Amino acid sequence: RVAITAGTDSDINRLFRIAHTRLGSSSEDCPERLGFYFDKPAKPDVTRSGSLASQASSVETNNDSKTRWYDLSLTYDAPWPTHILLTPHVVQEYNTVFKFLLKVKRCQLALQTAWSESMRLENQFSQEVLKLRSDVAYIINNIQYYLHVDVLEANYDMLISEINKTRDFEQIKSSHDKFVSALRAWTFQSNENTAVRDFLDKMIGIAFTVSNMIMNPSEDNSTAIANVTRNYQLCLTVMFRMLEKGASMQHNSLMNQLLIRLDYNSFFSVTMKNRRQAISSQMGRFRLINSNKDSNSNGESPVPSSSEEHVTSPV
């Protein structure tokens, strides 16, 4: 973990070139026009910060390497005539998708690193935290698969197919604009999918928390594990409800596709159905007990029933 400095942009671009070369690509294929840079952190607002200490804290937070990775952006020097396609606005759209993909990939790598650490230090972690890591990793891995196969590859193949069918530049531009819009929509980065996007971000945050609990274990973290598990189950339940509701709408096939990836064997849908039935049954018993209490307070005789005897009988 190092702070982001003025030379970080050049360093990361140099590493990108080295990685591109080691993948076996020739120097002629190296995308010299493609580069990376870190967005400048927002300057602290003196009128809102209230003190020099709070300003210093704000700068320190903005310069933290873990959070600054989310400020990594793409830049592309488009040659003529592709500059008509890759306008600054379109590049910004690509950056929105790129930042989300980077966040998911970093989350996946963090969970994999945590798994390696748990294998290296056997019998030093509770089964609860290991199971939680496994459950969260399943969700993140399937989200990653959805993004790369169902979103990137599928839409890219459609774009290339449309380009090969025409020699009209305006038609190519229209197909590319649809491609960029589809990427934003299918990655839930458009304004129409803010609710799903927020819960995906929450799930990613939970995953980072779980990996950090394994990489930096404490002697007694049972309470923390229970809290994270409860947050994970709540987040997963709400997210699945939104996906199920969206999948029932014909124009939201993207939610249906993600739901298929996450619940291909119906494990989550069956589990949540049983959980809802259990909660509904429990609430019914509570209502029955409260109605009996109200009847007794009014001097009325409650009507006996087998379910009432079961609820009120002491264990």
mmCIF file of C-alpha atoms in Angstrom:
data_model
loop_
_atom_site.group_PDB
_atom_site.id
_atom_site.type_symbol
_atom_site.label_atom_id
_atom_site.label_comp_id
_atom_site.label_asym_id
_atom_site.label_seq_id
_atom_site.Cartn_x
_atom_site.Cartn_y
_atom_site.Cartn_z
ATOM 1 C CA ARG A 1 0.000 0.000 0.000
ATOM 2 C CA VAL A 2 1.645 3.171 -1.185
ATOM 3 C CA ALA A 3 0.243 6.649 -1.536
ATOM 4 C CA ILE A 4 -0.739 7.928 -4.954
ATOM 5 C CA THR A 5 1.939 10.392 -6.073
ATOM 6 C CA ALA A 6 2.638 12.495 -9.139
ATOM 7 C CA GLY A 7 4.619 9.632 -10.695
ATOM 8 C CA THR A 8 1.995 6.969 -10.146
ATOM 9 C CA ASP A 9 0.305 7.586 -13.507
ATOM 10 C CA SER A 10 3.513 6.955 -15.446
ATOM 11 C CA ASP A 11 4.332 3.930 -13.284
ATOM 12 C CA ILE A 12 0.999 2.244 -13.894
ATOM 13 C CA ASN A 13 1.192 2.941 -17.634
ATOM 14 C CA ARG A 14 4.671 1.419 -17.735
ATOM 15 C CA LEU A 15 3.381 -1.681 -15.917
ATOM 16 C CA PHE A 16 0.522 -1.904 -18.402
ATOM 17 C CA ARG A 17 2.952 -1.894 -21.319
ATOM 18 C CA ILE A 18 5.099 -4.589 -19.657
ATOM 19 C CA ALA A 19 2.055 -6.772 -18.954
ATOM 20 C CA HIS A 20 0.844 -6.315 -22.529
ATOM 21 C CA THR A 21 4.236 -7.398 -23.878
ATOM 22 C CA ARG A 22 4.488 -10.430 -21.581
ATOM 23 C CA LEU A 23 1.114 -11.640 -22.805
ATOM 24 C CA GLY A 24 2.839 -12.352 -26.126
ATOM 25 C CA SER A 25 1.632 -9.350 -28.097
ATOM 26 C CA SER A 26 4.043 -7.679 -30.478
ATOM 27 C CA SER A 27 5.095 -4.084 -29.981
ATOM 28 C CA GLU A 28 3.125 -3.075 -33.084
ATOM 29 C CA ASP A 29 -0.081 -4.272 -31.412
ATOM 30 C CA CYS A 30 0.607 -2.366 -28.204
ATOM 31 C CA PRO A 31 -2.148 0.201 -27.704
ATOM 32 C CA GLU A 32 0.117 3.239 -27.394
ATOM 33 C CA ARG A 33 -2.900 5.513 -27.532
ATOM 34 C CA LEU A 34 -4.464 3.860 -24.479
ATOM 35 C CA GLY A 35 -3.429 5.050 -21.048
ATOM 36 C CA PHE A 36 -4.419 5.259 -17.405
ATOM 37 C CA TYR A 37 -4.552 8.084 -14.926
ATOM 38 C CA PHE A 38 -5.855 8.741 -11.429
ATOM 39 C CA ASP A 39 -8.559 11.330 -10.965
ATOM 40 C CA LYS A 40 -7.423 14.133 -8.734
ATOM 41 C CA PRO A 41 -8.931 13.881 -5.237
ATOM 42 C CA ALA A 42 -11.488 16.509 -4.398
ATOM 43 C CA LYS A 43 -10.037 19.409 -2.475
ATOM 44 C CA PRO A 44 -11.385 19.801 1.062
ATOM 45 C CA ASP A 45 -14.043 22.472 1.422
ATOM 46 C CA VAL A 46 -12.862 24.932 4.080
ATOM 47 C CA THR A 47 -16.401 26.175 4.684
ATOM 48 C CA ARG A 48 -17.636 22.646 5.472
ATOM 49 C CA SER A 49 -14.617 21.057 7.121
ATOM 50 C CA GLY A 50 -14.583 23.412 10.063
ATOM 51 C CA SER A 51 -11.007 22.718 11.146
ATOM 52 C CA LEU A 52 -7.541 21.986 9.845
ATOM 53 C CA ALA A 53 -7.671 18.537 11.441
ATOM 54 C CA SER A 54 -10.761 17.545 9.482
ATOM 55 C CA GLN A 55 -9.135 18.868 6.293
ATOM 56 C CA ALA A 56 -6.060 16.737 6.909
ATOM 57 C CA SER A 57 -8.237 13.706 7.565
ATOM 58 C CA SER A 58 -10.081 14.285 4.289
ATOM 59 C CA VAL A 59 -6.835 14.474 2.305
ATOM 60 C CA GLU A 60 -5.514 11.329 3.963
ATOM 61 C CA THR A 61 -8.685 9.415 3.114
ATOM 62 C CA ASN A 62 -8.619 10.565 -0.515
ATOM 63 C CA ASN A 63 -4.990 9.488 -0.835
ATOM 64 C CA ASP A 64 -5.484 6.020 0.603
ATOM 65 C CA SER A 65 -4.379 3.422 -1.937
ATOM 66 C CA LYS A 66 -7.361 1.150 -1.297
ATOM 67 C CA THR A 67 -9.933 3.831 -2.072
ATOM 68 C CA ARG A 68 -7.910 5.637 -4.753
ATOM 69 C CA TRP A 69 -8.050 2.570 -7.003
ATOM 70 C CA TYR A 70 -11.659 3.572 -7.659
ATOM 71 C CA ASP A 71 -10.318 6.815 -9.157
ATOM 72 C CA LEU A 72 -8.320 4.985 -11.844
ATOM 73 C CA SER A 73 -9.578 6.046 -15.279
ATOM 74 C CA LEU A 74 -8.919 5.257 -18.927
ATOM 75 C CA THR A 75 -7.776 7.711 -21.555
ATOM 76 C CA TYR A 76 -7.579 7.161 -25.302
ATOM 77 C CA ASP A 77 -6.074 9.361 -27.982
ATOM 78 C CA ALA A 78 -8.465 8.517 -30.814
ATOM 79 C CA PRO A 79 -6.982 8.978 -34.304
ATOM 80 C CA TRP A 80 -8.983 10.391 -37.184
ATOM 81 C CA PRO A 81 -11.764 9.466 -37.990
ATOM 82 C CA THR A 82 -12.446 7.364 -34.884
ATOM 83 C CA HIS A 83 -12.540 10.540 -32.813
ATOM 84 C CA ILE A 84 -16.081 10.927 -34.150
ATOM 85 C CA LEU A 85 -16.993 7.669 -32.422
ATOM 86 C CA LEU A 86 -14.849 7.982 -29.302
ATOM 87 C CA THR A 87 -15.831 11.427 -28.137
ATOM 88 C CA PRO A 88 -14.907 12.590 -24.618
ATOM 89 C CA HIS A 89 -18.453 11.797 -23.516
ATOM 90 C CA VAL A 90 -18.220 8.225 -24.856
ATOM 91 C CA VAL A 91 -14.826 7.725 -23.197
ATOM 92 C CA GLN A 92 -16.389 8.863 -19.937
ATOM 93 C CA GLU A 93 -19.124 6.259 -20.425
ATOM 94 C CA TYR A 94 -16.436 3.615 -20.896
ATOM 95 C CA ASN A 95 -14.757 4.849 -17.719
ATOM 96 C CA THR A 96 -17.956 4.364 -15.728
ATOM 97 C CA VAL A 97 -18.121 0.723 -16.804
ATOM 98 C CA PHE A 98 -14.353 0.237 -16.397
ATOM 99 C CA LYS A 99 -14.365 1.462 -12.796
ATOM 100 C CA PHE A 100 -17.158 -0.925 -11.868
ATOM 101 C CA LEU A 101 -15.417 -3.876 -13.560
ATOM 102 C CA LEU A 102 -12.188 -2.995 -11.736
ATOM 103 C CA LYS A 103 -14.026 -2.889 -8.423
ATOM 104 C CA VAL A 104 -15.536 -6.346 -8.961
ATOM 105 C CA LYS A 105 -12.186 -7.796 -10.078
ATOM 106 C CA ARG A 106 -10.347 -6.387 -7.064
ATOM 107 C CA CYS A 107 -13.061 -7.814 -4.828
ATOM 108 C CA GLN A 108 -12.687 -11.242 -6.435
ATOM 109 C CA LEU A 109 -8.906 -11.153 -6.016
ATOM 110 C CA ALA A 110 -9.273 -10.138 -2.355
ATOM 111 C CA LEU A 111 -11.503 -13.159 -1.668
ATOM 112 C CA GLN A 112 -9.098 -15.472 -3.488
ATOM 113 C CA THR A 113 -6.178 -14.102 -1.475
ATOM 114 C CA ALA A 114 -8.182 -14.633 1.713
ATOM 115 C CA TRP A 115 -8.827 -18.242 0.688
ATOM 116 C CA SER A 116 -5.082 -18.800 0.133
ATOM 117 C CA GLU A 117 -4.372 -17.320 3.555
ATOM 118 C CA SER A 118 -6.952 -19.567 5.208
ATOM 119 C CA MET A 119 -5.371 -22.621 3.548
ATOM 120 C CA ARG A 120 -1.913 -21.562 4.701
ATOM 121 C CA LEU A 121 -3.058 -21.062 8.288
ATOM 122 C CA GLU A 122 -5.247 -24.113 8.740
ATOM 123 C CA ASN A 123 -7.366 -24.500 11.880
ATOM 124 C CA GLN A 124 -6.860 -20.832 12.796
ATOM 125 C CA PHE A 125 -10.195 -19.633 11.451
ATOM 126 C CA SER A 126 -13.704 -20.489 12.543
ATOM 127 C CA GLN A 127 -15.993 -22.442 10.244
ATOM 128 C CA GLU A 128 -18.432 -19.508 10.308
ATOM 129 C CA VAL A 129 -16.031 -17.039 8.673
ATOM 130 C CA LEU A 130 -14.802 -19.633 6.152
ATOM 131 C CA LYS A 131 -18.352 -20.489 5.140
ATOM 132 C CA LEU A 132 -19.189 -16.805 4.879
ATOM 133 C CA ARG A 133 -16.191 -16.254 2.606
ATOM 134 C CA SER A 134 -17.286 -19.175 0.448
ATOM 135 C CA ASP A 135 -20.870 -17.873 0.182
ATOM 136 C CA VAL A 136 -19.793 -14.344 -0.694
ATOM 137 C CA ALA A 137 -17.189 -15.617 -3.184
ATOM 138 C CA TYR A 138 -19.915 -17.605 -4.966
ATOM 139 C CA ILE A 139 -21.933 -14.423 -5.494
ATOM 140 C CA ILE A 140 -18.948 -12.326 -6.612
ATOM 141 C CA ASN A 141 -17.616 -15.031 -8.975
ATOM 142 C CA ASN A 142 -20.982 -15.364 -10.698
ATOM 143 C CA ILE A 143 -21.346 -11.590 -10.980
ATOM 144 C CA GLN A 144 -17.905 -11.524 -12.586
ATOM 145 C CA TYR A 145 -18.878 -14.302 -15.010
ATOM 146 C CA TYR A 146 -22.092 -12.471 -15.879
ATOM 147 C CA LEU A 147 -20.199 -9.255 -16.591
ATOM 148 C CA HIS A 148 -17.578 -10.804 -18.862
ATOM 149 C CA VAL A 149 -19.651 -13.414 -20.706
ATOM 150 C CA ASP A 150 -23.225 -12.133 -20.777
ATOM 151 C CA VAL A 151 -22.360 -8.435 -20.978
ATOM 152 C CA LEU A 152 -18.957 -7.767 -22.534
ATOM 153 C CA GLU A 153 -18.535 -10.711 -24.908
ATOM 154 C CA ALA A 154 -22.180 -10.928 -25.974
ATOM 155 C CA ASN A 155 -22.550 -7.208 -26.704
ATOM 156 C CA TYR A 156 -19.128 -6.983 -28.346
ATOM 157 C CA ASP A 157 -19.979 -9.842 -30.707
ATOM 158 C CA MET A 158 -23.230 -8.089 -31.599
ATOM 159 C CA LEU A 159 -21.341 -4.851 -32.303
ATOM 160 C CA ILE A 160 -18.816 -6.556 -34.595
ATOM 161 C CA SER A 161 -21.634 -8.344 -36.398
ATOM 162 C CA GLU A 162 -23.454 -5.063 -37.009
ATOM 163 C CA ILE A 163 -20.265 -3.362 -38.234
ATOM 164 C CA ASN A 164 -19.514 -6.185 -40.686
ATOM 165 C CA LYS A 165 -22.987 -5.874 -42.188
ATOM 166 C CA THR A 166 -22.640 -2.258 -43.300
ATOM 167 C CA ARG A 167 -20.258 0.210 -44.882
ATOM 168 C CA ASP A 168 -22.238 3.238 -43.758
ATOM 169 C CA PHE A 169 -20.332 5.264 -41.153
ATOM 170 C CA GLU A 170 -23.497 6.682 -39.610
ATOM 171 C CA GLN A 171 -24.831 3.172 -39.116
ATOM 172 C CA ILE A 172 -21.562 2.148 -37.473
ATOM 173 C CA LYS A 173 -21.757 5.158 -35.172
ATOM 174 C CA SER A 174 -25.335 4.271 -34.232
ATOM 175 C CA SER A 175 -24.369 0.646 -33.508
ATOM 176 C CA HIS A 176 -21.468 1.788 -31.340
ATOM 177 C CA ASP A 177 -23.678 4.185 -29.380
ATOM 178 C CA LYS A 178 -26.124 1.332 -28.733
ATOM 179 C CA PHE A 179 -23.203 -0.833 -27.630
ATOM 180 C CA VAL A 180 -22.031 1.747 -25.079
ATOM 181 C CA SER A 181 -25.583 2.242 -23.784
ATOM 182 C CA ALA A 182 -26.013 -1.526 -23.466
ATOM 183 C CA LEU A 183 -22.799 -1.806 -21.446
ATOM 184 C CA ARG A 184 -23.992 0.796 -18.971
ATOM 185 C CA ALA A 185 -27.435 -0.774 -18.694
ATOM 186 C CA TRP A 186 -26.264 -4.385 -18.375
ATOM 187 C CA THR A 187 -23.665 -3.448 -15.754
ATOM 188 C CA PHE A 188 -26.400 -1.577 -13.827
ATOM 189 C CA GLN A 189 -24.529 1.719 -14.115
ATOM 190 C CA SER A 190 -27.397 3.597 -15.758
ATOM 191 C CA ASN A 191 -29.777 5.836 -13.850
ATOM 192 C CA GLU A 192 -32.612 3.335 -14.332
ATOM 193 C CA ASN A 193 -30.851 0.695 -12.218
ATOM 194 C CA THR A 194 -29.588 2.654 -9.230
ATOM 195 C CA ALA A 195 -31.262 0.341 -6.685
ATOM 196 C CA VAL A 196 -29.568 -2.811 -8.023
ATOM 197 C CA ARG A 197 -26.283 -0.942 -8.394
ATOM 198 C CA ASP A 198 -26.412 0.186 -4.760
ATOM 199 C CA PHE A 199 -26.950 -3.354 -3.501
ATOM 200 C CA LEU A 200 -24.191 -4.693 -5.727
ATOM 201 C CA ASP A 201 -21.890 -2.099 -4.172
ATOM 202 C CA LYS A 202 -23.050 -3.177 -0.710
ATOM 203 C CA MET A 203 -22.325 -6.815 -1.555
ATOM 204 C CA ILE A 204 -18.855 -5.845 -2.779
ATOM 205 C CA GLY A 205 -18.282 -3.922 0.450
ATOM 206 C CA ILE A 206 -19.306 -6.967 2.486
ATOM 207 C CA ALA A 207 -16.909 -9.119 0.463
ATOM 208 C CA PHE A 208 -14.005 -6.759 1.201
ATOM 209 C CA THR A 209 -14.954 -6.838 4.890
ATOM 210 C CA VAL A 210 -14.915 -10.655 4.944
ATOM 211 C CA SER A 211 -11.539 -10.837 3.199
ATOM 212 C CA ASN A 212 -10.125 -8.281 5.637
ATOM 213 C CA MET A 213 -11.371 -10.356 8.606
ATOM 214 C CA ILE A 214 -9.345 -13.301 7.292
ATOM 215 C CA MET A 215 -6.263 -11.330 6.318
ATOM 216 C CA ASN A 216 -6.251 -9.427 9.640
ATOM 217 C CA PRO A 217 -7.784 -11.847 12.172
ATOM 218 C CA SER A 218 -8.539 -10.867 15.743
ATOM 219 C CA GLU A 219 -8.725 -13.108 18.785
ATOM 220 C CA ASP A 220 -12.468 -12.764 19.352
ATOM 221 C CA ASN A 221 -14.424 -11.629 16.315
ATOM 222 C CA SER A 222 -17.500 -13.843 16.702
ATOM 223 C CA THR A 223 -19.751 -10.805 17.139
ATOM 224 C CA ALA A 224 -18.299 -9.144 14.040
ATOM 225 C CA ILE A 225 -18.772 -12.335 12.022
ATOM 226 C CA ALA A 226 -22.390 -12.589 13.147
ATOM 227 C CA ASN A 227 -23.035 -8.963 12.174
ATOM 228 C CA VAL A 228 -21.440 -9.349 8.740
ATOM 229 C CA THR A 229 -23.356 -12.592 8.156
ATOM 230 C CA ARG A 230 -26.618 -10.879 9.047
ATOM 231 C CA ASN A 231 -25.833 -7.963 6.719
ATOM 232 C CA TYR A 232 -24.911 -10.390 3.925
ATOM 233 C CA GLN A 233 -28.156 -12.348 4.255
ATOM 234 C CA LEU A 234 -30.217 -9.157 4.338
ATOM 235 C CA CYS A 235 -28.433 -7.683 1.338
ATOM 236 C CA LEU A 236 -28.769 -10.939 -0.606
ATOM 237 C CA THR A 237 -32.482 -11.247 0.185
ATOM 238 C CA VAL A 238 -33.303 -7.704 -0.911
ATOM 239 C CA MET A 239 -31.140 -7.984 -4.027
ATOM 240 C CA PHE A 240 -32.830 -11.217 -5.080
ATOM 241 C CA ARG A 241 -36.260 -9.701 -4.572
ATOM 242 C CA MET A 242 -35.336 -6.796 -6.836
ATOM 243 C CA LEU A 243 -33.919 -9.136 -9.478
ATOM 244 C CA GLU A 244 -37.003 -11.366 -9.336
ATOM 245 C CA LYS A 245 -39.279 -8.355 -9.666
ATOM 246 C CA GLY A 246 -37.215 -6.986 -12.535
ATOM 247 C CA ALA A 247 -37.006 -10.372 -14.241
ATOM 248 C CA SER A 248 -40.797 -10.530 -14.352
ATOM 249 C CA MET A 249 -40.781 -7.416 -16.545
ATOM 250 C CA GLN A 250 -40.103 -8.097 -20.193
ATOM 251 C CA HIS A 251 -37.905 -5.045 -20.688
ATOM 252 C CA ASN A 252 -35.569 -6.113 -17.860
ATOM 253 C CA SER A 253 -34.042 -9.230 -19.382
ATOM 254 C CA LEU A 254 -30.656 -8.173 -17.968
ATOM 255 C CA MET A 255 -31.947 -8.798 -14.435
ATOM 256 C CA ASN A 256 -33.258 -12.169 -15.535
ATOM 257 C CA GLN A 257 -29.849 -13.102 -16.932
ATOM 258 C CA LEU A 258 -28.035 -12.144 -13.726
ATOM 259 C CA LEU A 259 -30.648 -14.022 -11.708
ATOM 260 C CA ILE A 260 -30.032 -17.131 -13.818
ATOM 261 C CA ARG A 261 -26.288 -16.910 -13.162
ATOM 262 C CA LEU A 262 -26.738 -16.514 -9.415
ATOM 263 C CA ASP A 263 -29.571 -19.015 -8.985
ATOM 264 C CA TYR A 264 -28.991 -21.542 -11.757
ATOM 265 C CA ASN A 265 -29.804 -24.486 -9.448
ATOM 266 C CA SER A 266 -32.665 -22.709 -7.595
ATOM 267 C CA PHE A 267 -30.795 -22.975 -4.305
ATOM 268 C CA PHE A 268 -31.295 -19.343 -3.287
ATOM 269 C CA SER A 269 -34.896 -19.113 -4.478
ATOM 270 C CA VAL A 270 -35.878 -22.251 -2.545
ATOM 271 C CA THR A 271 -33.953 -21.129 0.545
ATOM 272 C CA MET A 272 -35.559 -17.696 0.533
ATOM 273 C CA LYS A 273 -39.006 -19.150 -0.101
ATOM 274 C CA ASN A 274 -38.634 -21.394 2.945
ATOM 275 C CA ARG A 275 -37.343 -18.453 4.973
ATOM 276 C CA ARG A 276 -40.313 -16.293 3.966
ATOM 277 C CA GLN A 277 -42.713 -19.111 4.870
ATOM 278 C CA ALA A 278 -41.050 -19.511 8.262
ATOM 279 C CA ILE A 279 -41.258 -15.767 8.918
ATOM 280 C CA SER A 280 -44.897 -15.696 7.783
ATOM 281 C CA SER A 281 -45.746 -18.610 10.076
ATOM 282 C CA GLN A 282 -43.958 -16.930 12.975
ATOM 283 C CA MET A 283 -45.789 -13.662 12.390
ATOM 284 C CA GLY A 284 -49.095 -15.566 12.307
ATOM 285 C CA ARG A 285 -48.375 -17.026 15.717
ATOM 286 C CA PHE A 286 -47.500 -13.598 17.103
ATOM 287 C CA ARG A 287 -50.767 -12.154 15.778
ATOM 288 C CA LEU A 288 -52.719 -15.041 17.341
ATOM 289 C CA ILE A 289 -51.064 -14.472 20.723
ATOM 290 C CA ASN A 290 -51.749 -10.719 20.572
ATOM 291 C CA SER A 291 -55.394 -11.271 19.612
ATOM 292 C CA ASN A 292 -55.819 -13.621 22.589
ATOM 293 C CA LYS A 293 -54.275 -11.029 24.892
ATOM 294 C CA ASP A 294 -56.669 -8.393 23.585
ATOM 295 C CA SER A 295 -59.619 -10.731 24.095
ATOM 296 C CA ASN A 296 -58.576 -11.487 27.673
ATOM 297 C CA SER A 297 -58.151 -7.794 28.459
ATOM 298 C CA ASN A 298 -61.721 -7.168 27.207
ATOM 299 C CA GLY A 299 -63.124 -9.996 29.311
ATOM 300 C CA GLU A 300 -63.927 -12.205 26.330
ATOM 301 C CA SER A 301 -63.293 -15.928 26.241
ATOM 302 C CA PRO A 302 -60.895 -16.895 23.504
ATOM 303 C CA VAL A 303 -61.951 -19.729 21.252
ATOM 304 C CA PRO A 304 -59.652 -22.672 21.909
ATOM 305 C CA SER A 305 -57.807 -24.205 19.012
ATOM 306 C CA SER A 306 -55.125 -26.778 18.538
ATOM 307 C CA SER A 307 -52.712 -24.136 17.213
ATOM 308 C CA GLU A 308 -53.406 -21.927 20.253
ATOM 309 C CA GLU A 309 -52.685 -24.744 22.661
ATOM 310 C CA HIS A 310 -49.434 -25.389 20.805
ATOM 311 C CA VAL A 311 -48.352 -21.765 20.962
ATOM 312 C CA THR A 312 -49.285 -21.051 24.572
ATOM 313 C CA SER A 313 -48.214 -24.362 26.063
ATOM 314 C CA PRO A 314 -44.900 -24.067 27.916
ATOM 315 C CA VAL A 315 -41.960 -25.982 26.588
#
